[in-house]
Short mmCIF file of C-alpha atoms in Angstrom, two decimals:
data_model
loop_
_atom_site.label_atom_id
_atom_site.label_comp_id
_atom_site.label_asym_id
_atom_site.label_seq_id
_atom_site.Cartn_x
_atom_site.Cartn_y
_atom_site.Cartn_z
CA MET A 32 0.04 -0.02 0.14
CA LYS A 33 2.70 2.51 0.70
CA ASN A 34 3.71 2.72 -3.03
CA ALA A 35 0.19 2.58 -4.31
CA PRO A 36 -0.75 5.67 -6.34
CA LEU A 37 -4.01 7.31 -4.81
CA GLU A 38 -5.77 9.51 -7.28
CA LEU A 39 -7.42 11.58 -4.63
CA PRO A 40 -8.04 15.35 -3.90
CA GLU A 41 -6.00 17.57 -2.08
CA VAL A 42 -6.91 17.88 1.60
CA ARG A 43 -7.04 21.14 3.56
CA TRP A 44 -8.59 22.26 6.75
CA LEU A 45 -9.69 25.57 8.38
CA ASP A 46 -8.95 26.00 12.15
CA THR A 47 -9.11 22.59 12.97
CA ALA A 48 -7.76 19.26 11.70
CA ARG A 49 -9.50 16.26 13.30
CA LEU A 50 -10.38 13.80 10.40
CA THR A 51 -7.68 15.22 8.44
CA ALA A 52 -4.91 15.18 11.02
CA GLY A 53 -1.65 13.80 9.93
CA LEU A 54 -2.62 14.08 6.24
CA ASP A 55 -0.25 16.96 5.71
CA ARG A 56 2.72 14.47 6.58
CA TYR A 57 1.46 11.11 5.22
CA GLN A 58 -0.27 9.99 2.02
CA ARG A 59 -1.76 7.21 3.86
CA LEU A 60 -2.16 6.49 7.44
CA ASP A 61 -1.28 2.88 7.86
CA LEU A 62 -1.77 1.57 11.43
CA ALA A 63 1.87 2.58 12.58
CA ALA A 64 1.11 6.19 11.28
CA HIS A 65 -2.45 6.06 12.65
CA THR A 66 -1.10 5.50 16.15
CA ARG A 67 1.40 8.15 15.84
CA VAL A 68 -1.33 10.80 14.92
CA HIS A 69 -4.10 9.75 17.04
CA PRO A 70 -3.97 8.84 20.80
CA PRO A 71 -5.45 5.51 22.03
CA LEU A 72 -9.03 4.78 21.55
CA ARG A 73 -10.86 4.86 24.75
CA GLN A 74 -13.40 1.88 24.82
CA LEU A 75 -16.96 2.39 25.76
CA ASP A 76 -19.66 0.28 26.84
CA ARG A 77 -23.18 0.15 25.23
CA ASP A 78 -24.81 2.75 27.41
CA GLY A 79 -21.50 5.01 27.38
CA LEU A 80 -21.38 4.97 23.49
CA LEU A 81 -24.94 5.76 23.16
CA ALA A 82 -24.66 8.68 25.73
CA LEU A 83 -21.62 9.94 23.85
CA ALA A 84 -23.46 10.03 20.47
CA GLU A 85 -26.53 11.87 22.02
CA SER A 86 -24.40 14.33 23.82
CA ILE A 87 -22.40 15.51 20.59
CA GLU A 88 -25.82 15.39 18.63
CA LEU A 89 -24.03 12.98 16.08
CA SER A 90 -25.91 12.65 12.94
CA GLY A 91 -25.39 10.85 9.70
CA ARG A 92 -22.95 12.50 7.27
CA GLY A 93 -24.24 10.84 4.08
CA GLY A 94 -26.98 13.25 3.31
CA ALA A 95 -30.11 12.37 5.35
CA GLY A 96 -28.68 13.66 8.67
CA PHE A 97 -30.54 11.11 10.78
CA PRO A 98 -29.53 11.00 14.39
CA PHE A 99 -26.84 8.24 14.99
CA ALA A 100 -28.02 7.30 18.57
CA ARG A 101 -31.72 7.10 17.55
CA LYS A 102 -30.79 4.70 14.82
CA ALA A 103 -28.38 2.69 17.18
CA ARG A 104 -31.20 2.42 19.85
CA ALA A 105 -33.64 1.05 17.17
CA THR A 106 -31.03 -1.60 15.96
CA LEU A 107 -30.34 -2.67 19.63
CA ALA A 108 -33.99 -2.89 20.52
CA THR A 109 -34.53 -5.33 17.61
CA ALA A 110 -31.46 -7.29 18.69
CA ASP A 111 -32.48 -7.44 22.26
CA ARG A 112 -36.10 -8.70 21.23
CA THR A 113 -35.02 -11.17 18.73
CA GLY A 114 -31.73 -12.30 20.26
CA ALA A 115 -29.88 -11.90 16.86
CA PRO A 116 -26.48 -9.91 17.25
CA PRO A 117 -26.35 -6.67 15.13
CA VAL A 118 -24.41 -6.27 11.95
CA ILE A 119 -22.37 -2.85 11.70
CA VAL A 120 -22.14 -1.49 8.09
CA VAL A 121 -19.79 1.30 6.70
CA ASN A 122 -21.36 2.93 3.79
CA GLY A 123 -18.44 3.97 1.66
CA ALA A 124 -20.15 3.36 -1.61
CA GLU A 125 -19.94 7.04 -2.54
CA GLY A 126 -21.73 7.35 -5.99
CA GLU A 127 -21.96 11.16 -5.97
CA PRO A 128 -19.68 12.62 -8.73
CA ALA A 129 -19.31 15.68 -6.88
CA SER A 130 -18.17 14.35 -3.65
CA ALA A 131 -15.02 12.54 -2.49
CA LYS A 132 -14.80 12.96 1.06
CA ASP A 133 -15.73 9.29 1.96
CA LYS A 134 -13.47 7.85 -0.56
CA MET A 135 -10.57 10.08 0.64
CA LEU A 136 -11.22 8.79 4.41
CA LEU A 137 -11.20 5.08 3.31
CA ALA A 138 -8.23 5.45 1.01
CA ARG A 139 -6.04 7.79 3.26
CA THR A 140 -7.13 7.30 6.76
CA PRO A 141 -9.00 3.95 6.94
CA HIS A 142 -8.20 3.15 10.57
CA LEU A 143 -10.08 6.18 11.68
CA VAL A 144 -13.35 4.89 10.05
CA LEU A 145 -12.65 1.36 11.32
CA ASP A 146 -12.01 2.70 14.84
CA GLY A 147 -15.59 3.93 15.01
CA ALA A 148 -17.10 0.97 13.54
CA CYS A 149 -15.00 -1.31 15.81
CA LEU A 150 -15.92 0.67 18.89
CA ALA A 151 -19.73 0.18 18.05
CA ALA A 152 -19.14 -3.51 17.25
CA ALA A 153 -17.56 -4.15 20.59
CA ALA A 154 -20.06 -2.02 22.56
CA PHE A 155 -23.05 -3.46 20.90
CA GLY A 156 -21.85 -7.16 20.74
CA ALA A 157 -22.22 -7.17 16.69
CA GLU A 158 -21.45 -10.41 14.96
CA GLU A 159 -19.97 -8.70 11.82
CA ILE A 160 -18.71 -5.55 10.26
CA VAL A 161 -19.18 -4.85 6.50
CA ILE A 162 -17.56 -2.02 4.50
CA GLY A 163 -19.22 -1.19 1.28
CA VAL A 164 -16.99 0.42 -1.14
CA ALA A 165 -17.26 1.40 -4.89
CA ALA A 166 -15.63 -1.17 -7.11
CA GLY A 167 -12.50 0.34 -8.70
CA SER A 168 -12.05 3.08 -5.92
CA PRO A 169 -8.88 3.21 -3.86
CA GLY A 170 -10.87 1.94 -0.83
CA GLU A 171 -11.14 -1.48 -2.61
CA ILE A 172 -7.35 -1.77 -1.83
CA SER A 173 -7.02 0.40 1.22
CA VAL A 174 -9.79 -1.17 3.44
CA PRO A 175 -8.72 -4.82 3.31
CA ALA A 176 -5.22 -3.76 3.82
CA ALA A 177 -6.13 -1.87 6.96
CA LEU A 178 -8.35 -4.77 8.26
CA ALA A 179 -5.38 -7.07 7.94
CA GLU A 180 -3.30 -4.83 10.19
CA ARG A 181 -5.58 -4.63 13.32
CA GLU A 182 -7.17 -6.71 15.86
CA LEU A 183 -11.04 -6.80 15.34
CA PRO A 184 -13.84 -7.40 17.80
CA CYS A 185 -15.73 -9.57 15.31
CA LYS A 186 -15.18 -10.82 11.80
CA ALA A 187 -14.95 -8.11 9.04
CA ARG A 188 -15.30 -7.79 5.28
CA THR A 189 -15.24 -5.56 2.44
CA VAL A 190 -17.98 -5.63 -0.25
CA CYS A 191 -17.45 -3.97 -3.59
CA LEU A 192 -20.40 -2.38 -5.28
CA PRO A 193 -20.93 -0.92 -8.66
CA GLU A 194 -20.07 2.92 -8.99
CA ARG A 195 -23.54 4.12 -9.44
CA PHE A 196 -25.27 7.05 -7.87
CA VAL A 197 -27.93 4.65 -6.18
CA SER A 198 -25.25 2.28 -4.83
CA GLY A 199 -25.01 4.54 -1.92
CA GLU A 200 -28.69 4.29 -0.82
CA SER A 201 -28.83 2.44 2.19
CA GLY A 202 -31.55 -0.09 0.96
CA ALA A 203 -29.43 -0.69 -2.27
CA LEU A 204 -26.14 -1.16 -0.35
CA ILE A 205 -27.68 -3.64 1.86
CA ARG A 206 -29.23 -5.55 -1.02
CA GLY A 207 -25.76 -5.51 -2.75
CA ILE A 208 -24.28 -7.00 0.73
CA ASN A 209 -26.97 -9.58 0.52
CA GLY A 210 -25.97 -10.66 -2.87
CA LEU A 211 -29.08 -9.01 -4.70
CA PRO A 212 -29.30 -6.44 -7.24
CA VAL A 213 -27.81 -3.16 -6.05
CA ALA A 214 -31.08 -1.14 -6.31
CA PRO A 215 -33.38 0.33 -3.60
CA ALA A 216 -35.78 -2.01 -2.03
CA PRO A 217 -39.29 -2.03 -3.77
CA LEU A 218 -40.78 -1.78 -0.32
CA LYS A 219 -39.14 0.48 2.28
CA ALA A 220 -37.91 -1.41 5.17
CA ARG A 221 -35.52 -0.14 8.09
CA ALA A 222 -32.19 -1.76 8.40
CA ALA A 223 -32.58 -1.70 12.15
CA ASP A 224 -35.56 -4.07 11.87
CA GLY A 225 -33.33 -6.90 10.78
CA ALA A 226 -35.57 -9.38 9.06
CA ALA A 227 -37.22 -6.94 6.57
CA GLY A 228 -34.22 -4.86 5.56
CA GLY A 229 -30.99 -5.74 7.37
CA VAL A 230 -27.92 -7.76 6.35
CA ARG A 231 -28.76 -11.49 6.38
CA ARG A 232 -31.93 -10.65 8.21
CA ARG A 233 -29.96 -9.36 11.23
CA PRO A 234 -30.59 -6.03 12.85
CA THR A 235 -28.17 -3.50 10.96
CA LEU A 236 -26.61 -0.45 11.99
CA LEU A 237 -25.60 1.57 8.99
CA SER A 238 -23.81 4.72 8.72
CA ASN A 239 -21.51 6.43 6.16
CA ALA A 240 -17.71 6.47 6.47
CA GLU A 241 -17.46 10.15 8.00
CA THR A 242 -19.96 9.17 10.73
CA TRP A 243 -17.98 6.48 11.83
CA ALA A 244 -14.76 8.63 11.85
CA GLN A 245 -16.65 11.22 13.75
CA LEU A 246 -17.51 8.64 16.32
CA ALA A 247 -13.95 7.77 16.87
CA ILE A 248 -12.83 11.31 17.19
CA ALA A 249 -15.52 11.90 19.74
CA ALA A 250 -14.43 8.81 21.67
CA ARG A 251 -10.90 10.16 22.08
CA LEU A 252 -11.87 13.64 22.81
CA GLY A 253 -14.85 13.33 24.92
CA PRO A 254 -17.94 15.47 24.57
CA HIS A 255 -16.90 18.74 25.88
CA ALA A 256 -13.63 18.75 23.87
CA TYR A 257 -15.37 17.52 20.72
CA ALA A 258 -17.76 20.45 21.15
CA ALA A 259 -15.17 23.02 21.47
CA VAL A 260 -15.68 23.96 17.79
CA GLY A 261 -18.89 24.19 15.60
CA THR A 262 -22.11 25.29 16.76
CA ALA A 263 -24.17 24.46 19.97
CA ALA A 264 -26.65 22.38 18.09
CA GLU A 265 -24.31 20.71 15.59
CA PRO A 266 -20.68 20.53 17.48
CA GLY A 267 -17.49 19.41 15.73
CA THR A 268 -16.37 19.69 12.08
CA ILE A 269 -17.64 18.42 8.78
CA LEU A 270 -15.93 17.34 5.65
CA LEU A 271 -16.70 19.14 2.26
CA THR A 272 -15.78 18.39 -1.27
CA VAL A 273 -15.23 21.72 -3.03
CA ASN A 274 -15.17 21.44 -6.81
CA ARG A 275 -13.25 23.95 -8.74
CA PRO A 276 -13.85 24.71 -12.27
CA GLY A 277 -10.86 23.60 -14.38
CA ALA A 278 -8.95 22.07 -11.45
CA ASP A 279 -9.01 19.08 -9.22
CA PRO A 280 -11.54 19.07 -6.17
CA LEU A 281 -10.41 19.76 -2.53
CA VAL A 282 -11.64 18.04 0.42
CA VAL A 283 -11.89 20.54 3.16
CA GLU A 284 -12.50 20.11 7.05
CA VAL A 285 -14.21 23.00 8.67
CA PRO A 286 -16.05 23.67 12.01
CA THR A 287 -19.73 23.34 11.59
CA GLY A 288 -21.38 26.82 11.22
CA THR A 289 -18.54 27.98 9.12
CA PRO A 290 -19.63 30.75 6.74
CA LEU A 291 -19.69 29.33 3.17
CA GLY A 292 -18.04 32.44 1.66
CA GLN A 293 -14.94 31.75 3.92
CA VAL A 294 -14.50 28.34 2.53
CA LEU A 295 -14.87 29.60 -1.14
CA ASP A 296 -12.14 32.28 -0.32
CA ALA A 297 -9.85 29.74 1.18
CA CYS A 298 -10.27 27.57 -2.06
CA GLY A 299 -9.64 30.61 -4.26
CA LEU A 300 -13.24 30.73 -5.56
CA ARG A 301 -15.82 33.12 -5.99
CA PRO A 302 -19.67 32.40 -5.78
CA GLY A 303 -20.04 33.26 -9.57
CA ILE A 304 -23.73 33.01 -10.63
CA GLY A 305 -24.76 30.37 -8.25
CA VAL A 306 -23.46 27.93 -5.66
CA LEU A 307 -24.58 24.24 -5.36
CA VAL A 308 -24.29 23.05 -1.68
CA GLY A 309 -25.23 19.31 -1.02
CA GLY A 310 -24.31 17.80 -4.23
CA TYR A 311 -26.67 16.65 -6.87
CA HIS A 312 -29.31 15.93 -4.21
CA GLY A 313 -28.67 19.27 -2.75
CA ALA A 314 -29.83 22.81 -3.68
CA TRP A 315 -28.58 25.85 -5.55
CA LEU A 316 -28.09 29.16 -3.65
CA HIS A 317 -28.04 32.65 -4.89
CA PRO A 318 -24.65 34.21 -4.69
CA SER A 319 -25.85 37.01 -2.44
CA ASP A 320 -27.17 34.21 0.01
CA ALA A 321 -24.31 31.91 -0.40
CA VAL A 322 -21.57 33.96 0.96
CA GLY A 323 -22.83 34.32 4.44
CA ALA A 324 -24.66 30.85 4.54
CA PRO A 325 -23.55 28.90 7.63
CA LEU A 326 -22.45 25.33 6.78
CA SER A 327 -24.65 23.57 9.08
CA ARG A 328 -27.93 21.58 8.50
CA ALA A 329 -30.07 23.99 10.33
CA GLY A 330 -28.34 27.14 8.82
CA LEU A 331 -28.62 25.86 5.22
CA ALA A 332 -32.31 24.73 5.84
CA GLY A 333 -33.22 28.41 6.76
CA LEU A 334 -32.13 29.29 3.23
CA GLY A 335 -34.00 26.43 1.51
CA GLY A 336 -30.60 24.38 1.20
CA THR A 337 -29.25 21.20 2.56
CA LEU A 338 -25.75 20.17 3.68
CA GLY A 339 -26.46 16.75 1.88
CA ALA A 340 -23.19 15.06 1.04
CA GLY A 341 -21.25 18.04 1.56
CA ALA A 342 -20.42 18.57 -2.03
CA ILE A 343 -19.89 22.27 -3.14
CA ALA A 344 -19.82 23.57 -6.73
CA THR A 345 -19.82 27.19 -8.01
CA LEU A 346 -20.75 28.22 -11.54
CA PRO A 347 -18.55 31.00 -13.23
CA ALA A 348 -20.30 33.56 -15.42
CA ASP A 349 -18.83 32.08 -18.61
CA THR A 350 -20.90 29.00 -18.84
CA CYS A 351 -24.70 28.45 -19.37
CA PRO A 352 -26.22 27.37 -16.17
CA LEU A 353 -29.28 25.79 -17.68
CA GLY A 354 -26.97 23.61 -19.90
CA GLU A 355 -24.89 22.65 -16.86
CA THR A 356 -27.93 21.71 -15.06
CA ALA A 357 -29.40 19.84 -18.02
CA ARG A 358 -26.26 17.65 -18.31
CA VAL A 359 -26.66 16.62 -14.71
CA ALA A 360 -30.42 16.21 -15.15
CA ALA A 361 -29.88 13.59 -17.92
CA TRP A 362 -27.23 11.75 -16.05
CA LEU A 363 -29.43 11.58 -12.70
CA ALA A 364 -32.44 10.38 -14.88
CA ALA A 365 -30.35 7.54 -16.49
CA GLU A 366 -28.92 6.63 -12.99
CA SER A 367 -32.37 5.69 -11.61
CA THR A 368 -33.38 2.03 -11.30
CA GLY A 369 -36.86 2.73 -12.91
CA GLN A 370 -38.70 1.08 -10.03
CA CYS A 371 -41.34 3.74 -9.36
CA GLY A 372 -43.38 6.23 -11.39
CA PRO A 373 -41.39 9.47 -10.43
CA CYS A 374 -38.20 7.80 -11.81
CA LYS A 375 -39.79 6.06 -14.89
CA ARG A 376 -41.55 8.92 -15.95
CA GLY A 377 -41.02 12.13 -13.89
CA LEU A 378 -37.19 12.44 -14.22
CA PRO A 379 -36.75 11.67 -17.89
CA GLU A 380 -39.72 14.09 -18.56
CA ALA A 381 -37.81 16.72 -16.49
CA ALA A 382 -34.51 16.03 -18.06
CA GLU A 383 -35.86 16.31 -21.50
CA ALA A 384 -37.66 19.53 -20.63
CA LEU A 385 -34.32 21.09 -19.19
CA ALA A 386 -32.37 19.95 -22.45
CA MET A 387 -35.01 21.60 -24.70
CA LEU A 388 -34.93 24.84 -22.29
CA ALA A 389 -30.95 24.79 -22.59
CA ALA A 390 -31.14 24.60 -26.40
CA GLY A 391 -33.59 27.38 -26.63
CA ALA A 392 -36.38 25.26 -27.94
CA ALA A 393 -38.82 24.88 -25.16
CA GLU A 394 -42.22 26.47 -24.86
CA PRO A 395 -43.34 27.79 -21.56
CA ALA A 396 -45.95 24.96 -21.28
CA VAL A 397 -42.97 22.42 -21.48
CA LEU A 398 -41.44 24.21 -18.50
CA GLU A 399 -44.61 24.04 -16.46
CA ASP A 400 -45.17 20.37 -17.16
CA ALA A 401 -41.55 19.63 -15.92
CA ARG A 402 -42.15 21.75 -12.69
CA ARG A 403 -45.37 19.72 -12.10
CA ALA A 404 -43.49 16.40 -12.74
CA LEU A 405 -40.83 17.38 -10.21
CA GLY A 406 -43.39 18.44 -7.74
CA ALA A 407 -45.02 15.09 -7.94
CA ALA A 408 -41.80 13.28 -7.59
CA GLN A 409 -41.02 14.89 -4.15
CA ALA A 410 -41.52 12.41 -1.41
CA GLY A 411 -43.31 10.10 -3.84
CA GLY A 412 -40.58 7.72 -4.94
CA ALA A 413 -39.22 4.37 -3.45
CA CYS A 414 -36.15 6.15 -2.25
CA SER A 415 -34.79 9.80 -1.93
CA HIS A 416 -33.46 9.73 -5.52
CA PRO A 417 -36.52 11.47 -7.25
CA ASP A 418 -36.96 13.86 -4.15
CA GLY A 419 -33.27 14.79 -4.18
CA THR A 420 -33.31 15.25 -7.93
CA ALA A 421 -36.20 17.36 -7.90
CA ARG A 422 -34.61 19.63 -5.22
CA PHE A 423 -31.54 20.07 -7.37
CA LEU A 424 -33.53 21.11 -10.47
CA LEU A 425 -36.18 23.25 -8.99
CA THR A 426 -33.74 25.27 -7.13
CA ALA A 427 -31.84 25.73 -10.20
CA LEU A 428 -34.78 27.02 -12.11
CA HIS A 429 -35.49 29.50 -9.30
CA VAL A 430 -31.75 30.76 -8.91
CA PHE A 431 -31.16 31.02 -12.68
CA SER A 432 -34.74 32.66 -13.44
CA GLU A 433 -33.19 35.24 -15.53
CA ASP A 434 -31.50 32.68 -17.81
CA VAL A 435 -34.87 30.74 -17.94
CA ASP A 436 -36.44 33.82 -19.29
CA ALA A 437 -33.84 34.42 -21.57
CA HIS A 438 -33.95 30.88 -23.09
CA LEU A 439 -37.79 31.01 -23.20
CA SER A 440 -37.52 34.40 -25.16
CA SER A 441 -34.68 33.77 -27.57
CA PRO A 442 -32.44 30.82 -28.82
CA GLY A 443 -30.52 31.08 -25.44
CA CYS A 444 -28.11 33.04 -23.28
CA GLY A 445 -25.35 32.99 -25.78
CA ARG A 446 -22.91 31.20 -23.43
CA PRO A 447 -21.44 27.82 -24.29
CA VAL A 448 -21.77 24.99 -21.77
CA ARG A 449 -18.28 24.30 -20.39
CA GLY A 450 -19.11 21.01 -18.51
CA VAL A 451 -18.03 22.72 -15.16
CA LEU A 452 -20.28 20.34 -13.05
CA PRO A 453 -18.44 17.01 -12.63
CA LEU A 454 -19.78 13.85 -14.07
CA PRO A 455 -18.32 10.47 -14.73
CA PRO A 456 -17.42 9.22 -18.25
CA ALA A 457 -20.29 8.35 -20.25
CA LYS A 458 -21.37 4.73 -20.08
CA GLY A 459 -24.23 2.48 -21.12
CA ALA A 460 -26.27 2.88 -24.25
CA ARG A 461 -27.94 5.88 -26.28
CA LEU A 462 -30.68 5.78 -28.61
CA GLU A 463 -30.17 7.89 -31.80
CA VAL A 464 -32.58 9.27 -34.28
CA ASP A 465 -31.60 9.36 -38.06
CA TRP A 466 -33.45 12.57 -39.19
CA SER A 467 -32.97 11.59 -42.85
CA ARG A 468 -35.25 8.62 -42.21
CA CYS A 469 -37.78 9.79 -39.54
CA THR A 470 -41.27 10.51 -40.93
CA GLY A 471 -42.84 11.58 -37.73
CA HIS A 472 -44.88 8.35 -37.35
CA GLY A 473 -44.90 8.58 -33.53
CA LEU A 474 -44.76 4.76 -32.76
CA CYS A 475 -41.64 5.28 -30.81
CA ALA A 476 -43.27 7.56 -28.26
CA VAL A 477 -46.01 5.07 -27.83
CA LEU A 478 -43.81 2.10 -27.08
CA THR A 479 -41.45 3.97 -24.98
CA PRO A 480 -43.14 7.09 -23.32
CA ASP A 481 -40.45 7.30 -20.72
CA LEU A 482 -37.75 7.65 -23.36
CA ILE A 483 -39.18 9.49 -26.32
CA ARG A 484 -41.32 12.74 -26.22
CA LEU A 485 -42.73 14.32 -29.40
CA GLY A 486 -42.67 17.86 -30.32
CA PRO A 487 -45.53 19.78 -31.63
CA HIS A 488 -45.02 18.64 -34.99
CA GLY A 489 -45.08 14.87 -34.06
CA TYR A 490 -41.06 14.34 -34.23
CA PRO A 491 -38.91 13.11 -31.33
CA THR A 492 -37.52 16.35 -29.42
CA SER A 493 -34.20 14.70 -29.12
CA THR A 494 -31.83 13.20 -31.34
CA THR A 495 -29.63 11.44 -28.88
CA ILE A 496 -31.37 9.90 -25.72
CA PRO A 497 -29.34 8.31 -22.96
CA VAL A 498 -30.75 4.87 -22.03
CA ALA A 499 -30.77 3.61 -18.56
CA PRO A 500 -30.23 -0.22 -17.97
CA TRP A 501 -33.95 -0.73 -17.10
CA GLN A 502 -34.94 1.15 -20.48
CA GLU A 503 -32.96 -1.02 -22.65
CA HIS A 504 -35.75 -3.40 -23.46
CA GLY A 505 -37.96 -0.77 -24.71
CA ALA A 506 -35.19 0.91 -26.68
CA ARG A 507 -34.74 -2.30 -28.55
CA ARG A 508 -38.37 -2.57 -29.25
CA VAL A 509 -38.34 0.89 -30.75
CA VAL A 510 -35.31 0.08 -33.05
CA ASN A 511 -36.93 -3.07 -34.25
CA GLN A 512 -40.42 -1.73 -34.80
CA CYS A 513 -39.70 1.78 -36.26
CA PRO A 514 -41.50 1.80 -39.69
CA ALA A 515 -38.98 4.26 -40.92
CA LEU A 516 -35.87 2.28 -39.62
CA ALA A 517 -34.83 5.70 -38.08
CA MET A 518 -33.68 4.44 -34.79
CA ARG A 519 -30.37 3.03 -33.60
CA LEU A 520 -29.27 1.92 -30.32
CA ARG A 521 -25.50 2.46 -29.78
CA ARG A 522 -23.14 1.57 -27.10
CA ARG A 523 -20.62 3.99 -25.76
CA GLY A 524 -17.59 3.87 -27.92
CA GLN A 525 -19.45 2.59 -30.89
CA VAL A 526 -19.03 4.72 -34.05
#
């Protein structure tokens, strides 16, 4: 591991280095370096660990922000009732393209994450620790190497999952650990309940990598020292991924409540024409609101935002914000698993409307239809994917309202789409329309209404349409049954 190259963002901190301690001296903290940087870990019993988590108001750092102690108590209640020992799960399957903080922790300071998981496993009498990582990520090598270096309170293993946006959803992660397709469960079930939604039907305590690392820091410092930084309601520090146009992202540790403008200044950024906080399930802030926005869940909620996965991105004035949003909207729609109505119809419809708007080809009615579809998607899906995507898109339409007006009244804003918002390399298939053959028959939209929408003259509104895995069967039907032979299904990389 010492010589393994780690393609990870640069790490910085403001005021306090806790999770990032030692990373100015070491590329990766193996067990020897970890013990030099961090003092011995104080072991806690069940009641002591629960009291610690409650006293510091520890909440999940993966997006939802659910209180850790409440989740742990629910898991232990099931374990006590059934007699089945719990399973501890570390969610490191970070599928958010704008976020790299959990990948950084698992790759560069894995023992800090394992400290928290092992602390809980020992206190709660767990039978197993499972660490979920994205296949091909540095954690796939780093975590097993760290497990081999240390004594463990129970058996532990690493599970590699496809690097997809939905892989980090808790239900999808547990299904993947159980050997099932990595997709949100068709029926919502709490991991704490065990039989319905846990690992091997055991009561399961699942939190993301940063949450476990924060627990290890708190156990070393104690509640009073831990709360020496941050806000009274949300003590401690947070990890952020700050994306920079034309440069590599930074992972930055800051005290909770730090003004967003201070973080941007430290990273050499200006708010530009809008700031995204929380990643692609987050919300856009107007530049005037962003500068003073406190980086806490409560502070951002007061501005209609969310801390989410802690990913931050700014848009410079020389790129089209609607074109940038449309790129991400298409990707988010293709990343869904198509298990519920909002994902099957609402997200593709909204993505298509955003693409038309960005191209200056949308009518006001198209945009209103998209708003309605996104409104219906909120809190109506099998998981949080449609809700988070709706928040991302609706806040974009609000913050960039002047650009929306310009695109509705003219061919566009005149700015190119520079691809500032990070997205992974294109994968999968795409459906292409050959305009030299298309006669506007309309059968394609009848066969796959979730893929193809027709314009006012009866022709498909897009010539190139991303196809999610769950849409491929319908796409093949369109290709085979098009009367004009105007459809082609191409894999990425095909000419």
